[in-house]
Short mmCIF file of C-alpha atoms in Angstrom, two decimals:
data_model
loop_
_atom_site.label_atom_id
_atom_site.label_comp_id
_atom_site.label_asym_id
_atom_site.label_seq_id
_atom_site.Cartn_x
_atom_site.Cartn_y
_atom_site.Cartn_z
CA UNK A 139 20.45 -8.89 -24.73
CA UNK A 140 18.79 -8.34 -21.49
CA UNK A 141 20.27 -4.99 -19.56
CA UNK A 142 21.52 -5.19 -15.93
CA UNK A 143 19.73 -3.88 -12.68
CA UNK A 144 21.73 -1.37 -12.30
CA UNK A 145 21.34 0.13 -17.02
CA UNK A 146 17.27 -0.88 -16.27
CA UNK A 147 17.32 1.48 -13.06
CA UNK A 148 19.24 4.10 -15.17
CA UNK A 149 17.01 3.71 -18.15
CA UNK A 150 14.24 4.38 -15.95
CA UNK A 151 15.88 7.24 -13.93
CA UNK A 152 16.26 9.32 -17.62
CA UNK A 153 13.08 8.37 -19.93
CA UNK A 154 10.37 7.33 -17.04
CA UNK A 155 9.80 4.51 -19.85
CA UNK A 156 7.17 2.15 -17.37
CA UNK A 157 8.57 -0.62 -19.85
CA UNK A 158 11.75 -0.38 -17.82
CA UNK A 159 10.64 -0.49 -14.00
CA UNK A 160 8.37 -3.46 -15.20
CA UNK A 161 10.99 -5.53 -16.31
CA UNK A 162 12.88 -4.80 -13.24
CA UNK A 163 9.45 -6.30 -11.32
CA UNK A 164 9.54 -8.57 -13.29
CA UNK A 165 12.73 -10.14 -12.51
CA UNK A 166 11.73 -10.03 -8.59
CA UNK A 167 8.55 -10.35 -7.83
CA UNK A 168 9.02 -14.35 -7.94
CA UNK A 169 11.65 -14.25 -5.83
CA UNK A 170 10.21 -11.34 -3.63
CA UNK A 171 6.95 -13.61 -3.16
CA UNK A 172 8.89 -17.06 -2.42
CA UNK A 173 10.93 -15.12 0.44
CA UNK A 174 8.12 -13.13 1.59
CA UNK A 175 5.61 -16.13 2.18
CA UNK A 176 8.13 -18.33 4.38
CA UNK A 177 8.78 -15.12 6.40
CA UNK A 178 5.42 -14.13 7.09
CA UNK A 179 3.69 -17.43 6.80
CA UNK A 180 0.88 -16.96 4.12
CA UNK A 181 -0.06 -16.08 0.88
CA UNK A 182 -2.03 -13.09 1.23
CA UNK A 183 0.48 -11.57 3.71
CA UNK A 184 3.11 -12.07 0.94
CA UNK A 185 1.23 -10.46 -1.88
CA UNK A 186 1.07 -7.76 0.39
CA UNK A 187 4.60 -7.64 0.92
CA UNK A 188 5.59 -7.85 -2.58
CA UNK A 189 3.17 -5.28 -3.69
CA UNK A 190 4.22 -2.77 -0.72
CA UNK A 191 8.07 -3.43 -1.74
CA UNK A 192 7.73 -3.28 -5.37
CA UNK A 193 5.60 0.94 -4.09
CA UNK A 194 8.82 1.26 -2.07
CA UNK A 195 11.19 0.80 -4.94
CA UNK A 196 9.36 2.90 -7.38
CA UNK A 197 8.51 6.21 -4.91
CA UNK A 198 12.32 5.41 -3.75
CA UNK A 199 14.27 4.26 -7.13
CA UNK A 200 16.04 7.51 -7.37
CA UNK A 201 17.79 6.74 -3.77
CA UNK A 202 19.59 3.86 -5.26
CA UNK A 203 23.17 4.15 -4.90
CA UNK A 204 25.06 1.28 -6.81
CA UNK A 205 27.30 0.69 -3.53
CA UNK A 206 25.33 -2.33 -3.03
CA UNK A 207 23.53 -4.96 -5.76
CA UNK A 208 19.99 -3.79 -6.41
CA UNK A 209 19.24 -7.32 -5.56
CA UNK A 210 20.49 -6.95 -1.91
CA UNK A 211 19.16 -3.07 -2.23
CA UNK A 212 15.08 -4.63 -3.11
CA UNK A 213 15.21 -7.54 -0.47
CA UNK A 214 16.35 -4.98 2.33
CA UNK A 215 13.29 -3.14 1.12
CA UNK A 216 10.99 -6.70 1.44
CA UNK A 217 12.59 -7.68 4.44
CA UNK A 218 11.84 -4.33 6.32
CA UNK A 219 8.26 -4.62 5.08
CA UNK A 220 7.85 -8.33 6.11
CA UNK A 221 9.06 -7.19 9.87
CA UNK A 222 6.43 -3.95 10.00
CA UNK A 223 3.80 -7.39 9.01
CA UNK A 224 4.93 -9.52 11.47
CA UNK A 225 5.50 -6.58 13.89
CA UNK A 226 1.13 -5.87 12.79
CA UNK A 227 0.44 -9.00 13.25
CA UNK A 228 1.88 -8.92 16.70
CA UNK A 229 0.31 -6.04 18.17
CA UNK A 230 -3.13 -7.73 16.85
CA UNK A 231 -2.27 -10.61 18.85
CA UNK A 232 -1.58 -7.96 21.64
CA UNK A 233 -0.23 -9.64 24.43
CA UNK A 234 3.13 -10.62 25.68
CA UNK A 235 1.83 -14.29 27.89
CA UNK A 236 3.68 -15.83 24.99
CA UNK A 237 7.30 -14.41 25.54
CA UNK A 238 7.98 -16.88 28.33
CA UNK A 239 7.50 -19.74 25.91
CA UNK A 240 10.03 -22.41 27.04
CA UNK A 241 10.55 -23.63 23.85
CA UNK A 242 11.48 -19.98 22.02
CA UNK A 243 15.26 -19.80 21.64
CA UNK A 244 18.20 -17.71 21.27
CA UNK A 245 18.02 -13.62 21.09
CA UNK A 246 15.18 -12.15 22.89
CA UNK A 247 14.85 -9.95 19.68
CA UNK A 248 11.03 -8.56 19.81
CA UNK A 249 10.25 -10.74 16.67
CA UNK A 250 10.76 -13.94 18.17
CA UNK A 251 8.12 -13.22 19.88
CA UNK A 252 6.33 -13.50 16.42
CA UNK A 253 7.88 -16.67 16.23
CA UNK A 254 6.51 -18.52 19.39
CA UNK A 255 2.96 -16.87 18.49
CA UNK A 256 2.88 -18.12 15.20
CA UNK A 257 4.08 -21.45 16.66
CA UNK A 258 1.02 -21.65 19.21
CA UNK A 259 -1.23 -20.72 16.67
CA UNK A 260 -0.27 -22.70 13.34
CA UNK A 261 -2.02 -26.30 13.31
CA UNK A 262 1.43 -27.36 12.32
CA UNK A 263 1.48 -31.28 12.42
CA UNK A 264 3.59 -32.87 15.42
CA UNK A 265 6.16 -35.48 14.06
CA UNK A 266 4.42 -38.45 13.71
CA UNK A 267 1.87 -36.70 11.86
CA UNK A 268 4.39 -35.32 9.32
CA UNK A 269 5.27 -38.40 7.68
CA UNK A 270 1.94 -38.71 6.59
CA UNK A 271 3.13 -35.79 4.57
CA UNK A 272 3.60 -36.38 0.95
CA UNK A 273 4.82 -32.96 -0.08
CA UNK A 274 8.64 -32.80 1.43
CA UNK A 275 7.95 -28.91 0.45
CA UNK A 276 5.14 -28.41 3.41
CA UNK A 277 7.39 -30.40 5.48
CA UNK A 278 10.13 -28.16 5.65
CA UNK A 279 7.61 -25.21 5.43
CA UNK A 280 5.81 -26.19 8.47
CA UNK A 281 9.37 -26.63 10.31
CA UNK A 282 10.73 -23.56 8.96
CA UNK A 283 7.44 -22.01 10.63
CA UNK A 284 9.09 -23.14 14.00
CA UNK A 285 12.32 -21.32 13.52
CA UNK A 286 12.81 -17.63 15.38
CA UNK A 287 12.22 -15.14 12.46
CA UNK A 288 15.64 -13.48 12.37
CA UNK A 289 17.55 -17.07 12.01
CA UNK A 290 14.83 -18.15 9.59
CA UNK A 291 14.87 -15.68 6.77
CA UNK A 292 19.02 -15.78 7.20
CA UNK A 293 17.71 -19.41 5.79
CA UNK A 294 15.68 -18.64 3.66
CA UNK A 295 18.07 -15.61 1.87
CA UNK A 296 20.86 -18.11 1.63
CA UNK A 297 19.55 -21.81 1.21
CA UNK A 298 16.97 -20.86 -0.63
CA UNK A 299 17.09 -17.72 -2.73
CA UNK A 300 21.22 -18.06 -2.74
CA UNK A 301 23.02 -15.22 -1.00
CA UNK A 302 26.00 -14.48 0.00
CA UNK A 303 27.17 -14.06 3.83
CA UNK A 304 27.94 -10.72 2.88
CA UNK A 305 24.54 -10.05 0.50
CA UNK A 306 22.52 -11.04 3.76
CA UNK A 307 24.54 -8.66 6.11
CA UNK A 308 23.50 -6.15 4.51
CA UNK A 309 19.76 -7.25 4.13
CA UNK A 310 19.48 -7.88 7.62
CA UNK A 311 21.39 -4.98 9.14
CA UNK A 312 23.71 -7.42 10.73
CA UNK A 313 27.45 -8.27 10.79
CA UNK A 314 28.46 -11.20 9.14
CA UNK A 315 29.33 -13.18 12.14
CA UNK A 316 25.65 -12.55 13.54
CA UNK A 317 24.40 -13.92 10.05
CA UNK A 318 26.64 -17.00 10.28
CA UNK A 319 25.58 -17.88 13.47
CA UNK A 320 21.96 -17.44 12.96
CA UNK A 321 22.70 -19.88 9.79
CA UNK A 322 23.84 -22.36 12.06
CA UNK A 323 21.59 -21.89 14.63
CA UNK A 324 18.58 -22.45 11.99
CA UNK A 325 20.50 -25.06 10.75
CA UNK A 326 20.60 -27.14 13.61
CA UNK A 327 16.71 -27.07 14.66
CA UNK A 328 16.11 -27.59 11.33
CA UNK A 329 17.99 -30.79 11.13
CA UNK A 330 16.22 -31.98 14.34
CA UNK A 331 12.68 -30.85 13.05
CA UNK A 332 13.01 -32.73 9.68
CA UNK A 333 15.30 -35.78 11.74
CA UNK A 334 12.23 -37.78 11.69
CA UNK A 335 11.23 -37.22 8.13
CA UNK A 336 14.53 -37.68 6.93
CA UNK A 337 14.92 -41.05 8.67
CA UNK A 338 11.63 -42.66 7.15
CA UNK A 339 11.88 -41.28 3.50
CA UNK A 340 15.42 -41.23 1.58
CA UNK A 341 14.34 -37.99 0.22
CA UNK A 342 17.87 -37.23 -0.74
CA UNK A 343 21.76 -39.06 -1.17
CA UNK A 344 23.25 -38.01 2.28
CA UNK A 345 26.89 -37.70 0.47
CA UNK A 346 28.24 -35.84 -2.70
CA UNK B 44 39.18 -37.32 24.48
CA UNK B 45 37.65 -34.18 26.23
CA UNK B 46 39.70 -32.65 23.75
CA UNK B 47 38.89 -33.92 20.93
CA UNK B 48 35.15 -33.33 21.94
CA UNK B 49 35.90 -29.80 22.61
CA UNK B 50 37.94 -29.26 18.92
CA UNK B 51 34.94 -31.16 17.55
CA UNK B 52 32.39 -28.55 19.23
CA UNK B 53 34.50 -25.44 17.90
CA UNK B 54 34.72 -27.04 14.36
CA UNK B 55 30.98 -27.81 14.03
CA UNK B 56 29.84 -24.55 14.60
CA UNK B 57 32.00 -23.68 11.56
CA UNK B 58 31.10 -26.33 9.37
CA UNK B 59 28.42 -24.44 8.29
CA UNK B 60 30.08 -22.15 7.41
CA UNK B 61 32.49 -24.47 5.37
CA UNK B 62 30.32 -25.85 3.28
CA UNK B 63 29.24 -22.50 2.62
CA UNK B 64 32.67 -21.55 1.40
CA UNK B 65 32.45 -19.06 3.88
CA UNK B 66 35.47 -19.62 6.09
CA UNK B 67 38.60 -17.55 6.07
CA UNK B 68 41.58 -19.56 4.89
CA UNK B 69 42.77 -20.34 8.25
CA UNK B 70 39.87 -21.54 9.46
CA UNK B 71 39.00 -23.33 6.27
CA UNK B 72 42.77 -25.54 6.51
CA UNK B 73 41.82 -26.18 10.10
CA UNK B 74 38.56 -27.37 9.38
CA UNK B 75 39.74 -29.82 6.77
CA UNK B 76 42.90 -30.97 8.81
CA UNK B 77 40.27 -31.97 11.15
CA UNK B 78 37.66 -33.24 9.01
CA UNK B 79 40.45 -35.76 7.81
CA UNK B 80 40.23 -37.95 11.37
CA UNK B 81 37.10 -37.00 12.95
CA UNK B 82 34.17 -39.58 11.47
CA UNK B 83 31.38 -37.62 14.03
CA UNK B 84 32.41 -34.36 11.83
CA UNK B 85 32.19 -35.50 8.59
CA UNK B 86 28.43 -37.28 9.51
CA UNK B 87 27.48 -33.81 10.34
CA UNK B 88 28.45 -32.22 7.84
CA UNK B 89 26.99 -35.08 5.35
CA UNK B 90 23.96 -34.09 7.38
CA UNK B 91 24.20 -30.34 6.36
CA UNK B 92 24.43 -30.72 2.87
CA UNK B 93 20.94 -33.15 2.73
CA UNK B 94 19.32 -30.10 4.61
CA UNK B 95 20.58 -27.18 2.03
CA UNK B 96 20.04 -29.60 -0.67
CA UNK B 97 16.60 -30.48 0.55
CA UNK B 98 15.92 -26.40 1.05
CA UNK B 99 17.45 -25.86 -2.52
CA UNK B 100 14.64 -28.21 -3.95
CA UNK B 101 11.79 -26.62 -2.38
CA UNK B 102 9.13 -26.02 -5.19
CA UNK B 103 9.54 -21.98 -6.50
CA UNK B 104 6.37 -20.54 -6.34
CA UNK B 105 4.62 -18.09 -8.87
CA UNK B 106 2.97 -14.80 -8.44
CA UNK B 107 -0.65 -14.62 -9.51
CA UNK B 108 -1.93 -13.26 -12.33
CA UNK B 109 -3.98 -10.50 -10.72
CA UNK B 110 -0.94 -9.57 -8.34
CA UNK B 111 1.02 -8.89 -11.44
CA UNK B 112 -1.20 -6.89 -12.74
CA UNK B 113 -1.38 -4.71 -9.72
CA UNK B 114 2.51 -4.76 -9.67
CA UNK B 115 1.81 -2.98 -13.20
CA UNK B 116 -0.67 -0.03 -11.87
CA UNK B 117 2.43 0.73 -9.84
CA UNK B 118 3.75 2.54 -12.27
CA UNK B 119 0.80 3.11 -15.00
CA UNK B 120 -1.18 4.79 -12.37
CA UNK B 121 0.60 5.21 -8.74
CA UNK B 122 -2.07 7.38 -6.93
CA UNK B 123 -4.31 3.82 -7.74
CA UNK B 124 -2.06 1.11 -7.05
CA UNK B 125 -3.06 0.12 -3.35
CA UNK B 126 -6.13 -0.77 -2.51
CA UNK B 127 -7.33 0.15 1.26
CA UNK B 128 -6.25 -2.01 4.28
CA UNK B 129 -7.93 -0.66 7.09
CA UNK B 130 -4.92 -0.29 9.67
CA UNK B 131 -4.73 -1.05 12.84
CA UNK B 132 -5.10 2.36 14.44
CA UNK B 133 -7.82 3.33 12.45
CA UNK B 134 -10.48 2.13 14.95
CA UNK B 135 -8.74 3.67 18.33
CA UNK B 136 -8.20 6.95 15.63
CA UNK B 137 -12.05 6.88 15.22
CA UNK B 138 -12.98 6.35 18.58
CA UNK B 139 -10.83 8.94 19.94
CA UNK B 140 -12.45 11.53 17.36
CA UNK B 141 -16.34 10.75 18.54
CA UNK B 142 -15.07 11.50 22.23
CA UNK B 143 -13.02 14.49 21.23
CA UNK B 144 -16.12 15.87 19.10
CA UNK B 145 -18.50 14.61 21.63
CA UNK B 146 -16.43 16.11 24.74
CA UNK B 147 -15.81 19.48 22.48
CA UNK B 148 -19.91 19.65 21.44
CA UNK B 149 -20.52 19.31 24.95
CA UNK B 150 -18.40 22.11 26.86
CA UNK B 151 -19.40 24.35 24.15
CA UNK B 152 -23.25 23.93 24.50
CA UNK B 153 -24.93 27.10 26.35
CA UNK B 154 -25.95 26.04 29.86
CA UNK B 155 -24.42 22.98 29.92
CA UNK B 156 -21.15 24.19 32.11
CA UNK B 157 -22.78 25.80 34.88
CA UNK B 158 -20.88 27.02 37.38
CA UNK B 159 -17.57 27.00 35.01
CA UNK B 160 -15.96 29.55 32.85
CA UNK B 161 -16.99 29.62 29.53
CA UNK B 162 -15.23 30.07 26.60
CA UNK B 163 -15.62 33.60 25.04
CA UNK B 164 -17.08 33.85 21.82
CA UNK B 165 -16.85 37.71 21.20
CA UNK B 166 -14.58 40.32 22.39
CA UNK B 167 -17.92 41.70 24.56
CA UNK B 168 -18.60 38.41 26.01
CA UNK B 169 -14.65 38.12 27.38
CA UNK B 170 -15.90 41.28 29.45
CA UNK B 171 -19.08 39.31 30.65
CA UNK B 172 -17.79 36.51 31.91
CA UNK B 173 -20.40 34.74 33.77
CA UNK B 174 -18.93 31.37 34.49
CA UNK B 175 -18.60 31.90 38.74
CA UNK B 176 -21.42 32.59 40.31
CA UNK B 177 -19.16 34.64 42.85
CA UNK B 178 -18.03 36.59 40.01
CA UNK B 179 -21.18 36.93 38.36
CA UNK B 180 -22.96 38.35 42.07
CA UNK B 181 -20.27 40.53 42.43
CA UNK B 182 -20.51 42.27 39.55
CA UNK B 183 -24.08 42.72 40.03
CA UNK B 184 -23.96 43.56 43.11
CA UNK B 185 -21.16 45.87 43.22
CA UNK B 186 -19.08 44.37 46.25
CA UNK B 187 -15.71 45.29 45.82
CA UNK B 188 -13.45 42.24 44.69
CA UNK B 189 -11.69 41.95 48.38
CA UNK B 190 -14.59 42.13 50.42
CA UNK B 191 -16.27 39.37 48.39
CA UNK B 192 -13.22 37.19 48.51
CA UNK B 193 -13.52 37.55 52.03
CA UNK B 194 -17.23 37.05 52.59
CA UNK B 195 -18.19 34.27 49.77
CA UNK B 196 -17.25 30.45 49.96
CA UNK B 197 -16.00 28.38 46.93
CA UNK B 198 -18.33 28.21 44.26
CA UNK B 199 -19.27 24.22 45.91
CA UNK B 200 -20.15 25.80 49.48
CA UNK B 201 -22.38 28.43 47.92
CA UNK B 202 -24.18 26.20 46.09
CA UNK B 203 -24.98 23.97 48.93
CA UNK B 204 -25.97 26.16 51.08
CA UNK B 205 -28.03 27.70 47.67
CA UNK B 206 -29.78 24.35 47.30
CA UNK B 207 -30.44 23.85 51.32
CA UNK B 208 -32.41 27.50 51.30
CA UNK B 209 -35.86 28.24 51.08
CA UNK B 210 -37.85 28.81 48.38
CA UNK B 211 -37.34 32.29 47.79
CA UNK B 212 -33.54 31.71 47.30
CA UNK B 213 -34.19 28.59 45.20
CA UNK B 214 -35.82 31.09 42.84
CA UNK B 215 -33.28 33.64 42.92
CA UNK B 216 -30.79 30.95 42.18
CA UNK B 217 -32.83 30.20 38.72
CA UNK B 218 -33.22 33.64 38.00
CA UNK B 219 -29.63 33.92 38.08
CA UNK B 220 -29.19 31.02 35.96
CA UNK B 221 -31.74 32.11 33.70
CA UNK B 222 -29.74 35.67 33.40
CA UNK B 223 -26.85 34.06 32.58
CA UNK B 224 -28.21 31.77 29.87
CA UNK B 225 -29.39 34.82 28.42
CA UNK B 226 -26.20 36.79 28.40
CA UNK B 227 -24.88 34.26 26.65
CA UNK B 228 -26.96 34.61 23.99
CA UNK B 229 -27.19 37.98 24.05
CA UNK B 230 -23.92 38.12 23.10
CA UNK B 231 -24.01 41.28 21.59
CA UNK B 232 -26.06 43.93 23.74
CA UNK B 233 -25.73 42.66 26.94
CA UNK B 234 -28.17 45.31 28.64
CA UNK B 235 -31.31 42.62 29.26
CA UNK B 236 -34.84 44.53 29.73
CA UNK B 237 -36.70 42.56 32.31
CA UNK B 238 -36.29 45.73 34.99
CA UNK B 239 -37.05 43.23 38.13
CA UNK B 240 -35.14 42.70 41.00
CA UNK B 241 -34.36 39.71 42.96
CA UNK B 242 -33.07 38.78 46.11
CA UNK B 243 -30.61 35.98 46.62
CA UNK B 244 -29.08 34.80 49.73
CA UNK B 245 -25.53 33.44 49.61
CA UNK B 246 -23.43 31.60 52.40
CA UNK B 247 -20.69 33.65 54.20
CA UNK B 248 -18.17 31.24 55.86
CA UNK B 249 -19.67 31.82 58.82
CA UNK B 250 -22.84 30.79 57.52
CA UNK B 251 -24.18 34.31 57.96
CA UNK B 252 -27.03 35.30 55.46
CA UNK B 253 -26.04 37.18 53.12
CA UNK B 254 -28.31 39.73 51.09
CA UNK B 255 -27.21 40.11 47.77
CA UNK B 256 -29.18 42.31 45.26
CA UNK B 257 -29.39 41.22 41.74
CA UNK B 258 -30.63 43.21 39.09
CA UNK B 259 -31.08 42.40 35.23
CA UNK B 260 -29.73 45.80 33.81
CA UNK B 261 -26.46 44.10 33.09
CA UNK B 262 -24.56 47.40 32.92
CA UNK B 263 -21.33 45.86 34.01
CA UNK B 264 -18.33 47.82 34.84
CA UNK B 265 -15.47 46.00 32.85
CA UNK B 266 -12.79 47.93 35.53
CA UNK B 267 -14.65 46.31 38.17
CA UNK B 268 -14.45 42.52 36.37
CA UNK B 269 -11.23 43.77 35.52
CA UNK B 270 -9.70 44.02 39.14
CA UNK B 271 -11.21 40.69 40.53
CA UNK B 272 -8.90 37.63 41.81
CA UNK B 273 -8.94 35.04 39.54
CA UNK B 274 -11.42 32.79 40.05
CA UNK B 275 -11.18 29.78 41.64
CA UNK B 276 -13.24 26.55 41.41
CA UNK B 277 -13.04 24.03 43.20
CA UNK B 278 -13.85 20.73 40.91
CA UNK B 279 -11.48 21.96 38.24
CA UNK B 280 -9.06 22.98 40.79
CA UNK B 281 -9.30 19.64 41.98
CA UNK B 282 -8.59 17.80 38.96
CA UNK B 283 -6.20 19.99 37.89
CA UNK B 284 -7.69 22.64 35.21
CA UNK B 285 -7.51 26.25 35.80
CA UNK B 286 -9.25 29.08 33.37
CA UNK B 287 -6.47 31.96 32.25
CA UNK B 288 -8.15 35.08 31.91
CA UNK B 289 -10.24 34.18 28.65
CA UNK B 290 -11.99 31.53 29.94
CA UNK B 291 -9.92 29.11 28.26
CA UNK B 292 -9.04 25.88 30.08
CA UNK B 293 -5.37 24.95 31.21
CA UNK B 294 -3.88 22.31 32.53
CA UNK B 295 -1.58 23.25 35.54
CA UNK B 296 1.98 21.95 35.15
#
């Protein structure tokens, strides 16, 4: 019978078994890595992220207060770390011409700034050229690319990976009204990136 | 019809959150009261559930192998389990050390700081303090402190005037410099034994010759360095640095 977060944390926390914090990486690291990579935008930035979290937990475990899910407790972790990347890769970039892009939306949150950056420099394919596509997954990769960062990983933690409103207030370090209206937000330019795509291929039955 | 539009524009930004299960139960029978007679609402939210649905079925993607098996050093061995990622910083950090050991090696080199205090590198030396010329001629010379405040430029006027003399002068000026090279490295008997005696002119303000006798028996009275005015110069002054009383730089507030 496999043993809950919270009695693998606990086993850990008494007999420093490295059996125990293992299977807890186990569980995550997937999910860690699939969150990570749409956040930050590529692979080796991800593994990065994942490894960094998964250092955090284990010089931190002992901090864990089971107030929260561990679940919610490891992706606040990974979604910190993703934001000191982005916030790296933006001081590398080092210069702020691209905060008056016309195109960058909502909050003037410093990370959006990553947003519009990233945007300028990803060879992301303009419409017509993304129905040459094949994959749907690059598709909605490349448009989730195009989304500010704070409304795109409340996307990714709850289309994709399944939260709760509630699980991603807490991640996020905002309210729950915040998180809904980043969801819809996303939501919306995501419908009119993928519009296109969705019109040529029937990639999925429109009603329930 | 405006209203209608307007109910329809509250309602959609909920219907997110409806077929999220999100609402509260007011909003939620709203929403569906409304959802019952408005055709524009229910295409949007048709179009909401093909976008989670098509987010839903994104491929999952897999660790590596060799990430996994770093995730495992992280707690077989911890000091090991990162490998180095140069930071950002690091260059600037680098950088900033060359100048600071560069700037340090510099001030600290014998000779190099003419005409500036030096820093004291024995108890003796903080008695011999050779850094301003002024100082340095009054000591020798035996003016009292006052009078040579009164009679000597700033260490910049002195020099000129120094550097405009004639030859005689322009050696007097080197054998002071060469005297006070070597008191600095005669750091611990400070009595030199070259027994000559030179003459040195120096500029009143008046631009009045003055003779100034230097000897090299460097029998200094430490009451008489004791009692003279701090010394002034006027390129650190200028930029802001004074000397306390040690010879140490500080920055004036």
């Amino acid at each position: 019978m496999d043993l809950s977060d919270e009695a693998l944390i606990a086993n850990y926390r008494q007999t420093k078994d490295p059996a125990c914090f293992k299977s807890l990486v186990r569980r995550y690291e997937n999910r860690l890595y699939n969150v990570a990579i749409r956040i930050v935008g590529n692979a080796e930035e991800a593994e990065e992220v994942v490894q960094d979290t998964c250092i955090k937990l284990h010089q931190n475990i002992d901090k864990f207060k089971a107030q929260s899910s561990f679940a919610a407790w490891i992706f606040r972790i990974a979604h910190n770390t993703c934001l000191d990347k982005l916030r790296t890769k933006q001081r590398r970039k080092g210069f702020n011409l691209f905060v008056f892009d016309p195109q960058s939306t909502h909050d003037s949150e410093g990370v959006d700034t990553v947003m519009v950056i990233s945007q300028a420099a990803d060879p992301t394919p303009n419409p017509a050229e993304t129905l040459d596509m094949t994959e749907r997954g690059e598709v909605i990769t490349a448009s989730l690319k195009k989304l500010p960062e704070n409304q795109r990983t409340v996307v990714v933690l709850h289309d994709i990976e399944g939260f709760s409103y509630q699980e991603i207030s807490s991640i996020v370090g905002a309210n729950i009204g915040t998180v809904r209206s980043r969801l819809h937000y996303g939501r919306v330019k995501l419908r009119e990136l993928l519009e296109p795509y969705f019109e040529r291929t029937d990639m999925t039955p429109a009603s329930r | 019809m405006e209203s209608t539009n307007a109910i329809c524009k509250q309602i959609e930004e909920s219907l997110d959150a409806f077929h999220d299960g999100e609402l509260t139960a007011t909003e939620q029978v709203l929403t569906e009261e409304h959802l019952q007679d408005c055709s524009a609402c229910i295409k949007k939210l048709a179009e909401i559930q093909r976008l989670v649905h098509s987010l839903k079925a994104m491929p999952r993607l897999q660790v590596s192998d060799g990430l996994s098996s770093k995730l495992d050093q992280i707690v077989d061995r911890p000091n090991n389990a990162v490998a180095f990622r140069p930071k950002i910083w690091m260059p600037v950090a680098a950088a900033a050390a060359v100048l600071a050991i560069a700037f340090g090696v510099r001030s600290g080199l014998p000779g190099t700081n003419d005409g500036a205090p030096t820093v004291a590198q024995s108890p003796q030396m903080e008695t011999q303090s050779v850094g301003d010329p002024r100082t340095q001629v009054a000591a020798i010379h035996g003016t009292k402190p006052g009078q040579l405040a009164q009679q000597v430029p700033p260490i910049a006027g002195a020099n000129k005037v120094l550097s405009q003399g004639t030859r005689p002068s322009d050696r007097a000026e080197e054998t002071v410099q060469q005297h006070k090279r070597e008191v600095r490295h005669n750091s611990i008997t400070a009595t030199a034994d070259h027994g000559a005696t030179q003459v040195a002119s120096v500029a009143p303000d008046k631009h009045t010759p003055v003779k100034a006798t230097v000897t090299t028996s460097y029998e200094i009275d430490n009451e008489q360095i004791a009692e003279l005015p701090a010394t002034t110069n006027s390129f650190t002054d200028a930029v802001g640095f004074a000397t306390d009383e040690d010879g140490l730089y500080d920055i004036k507030m």
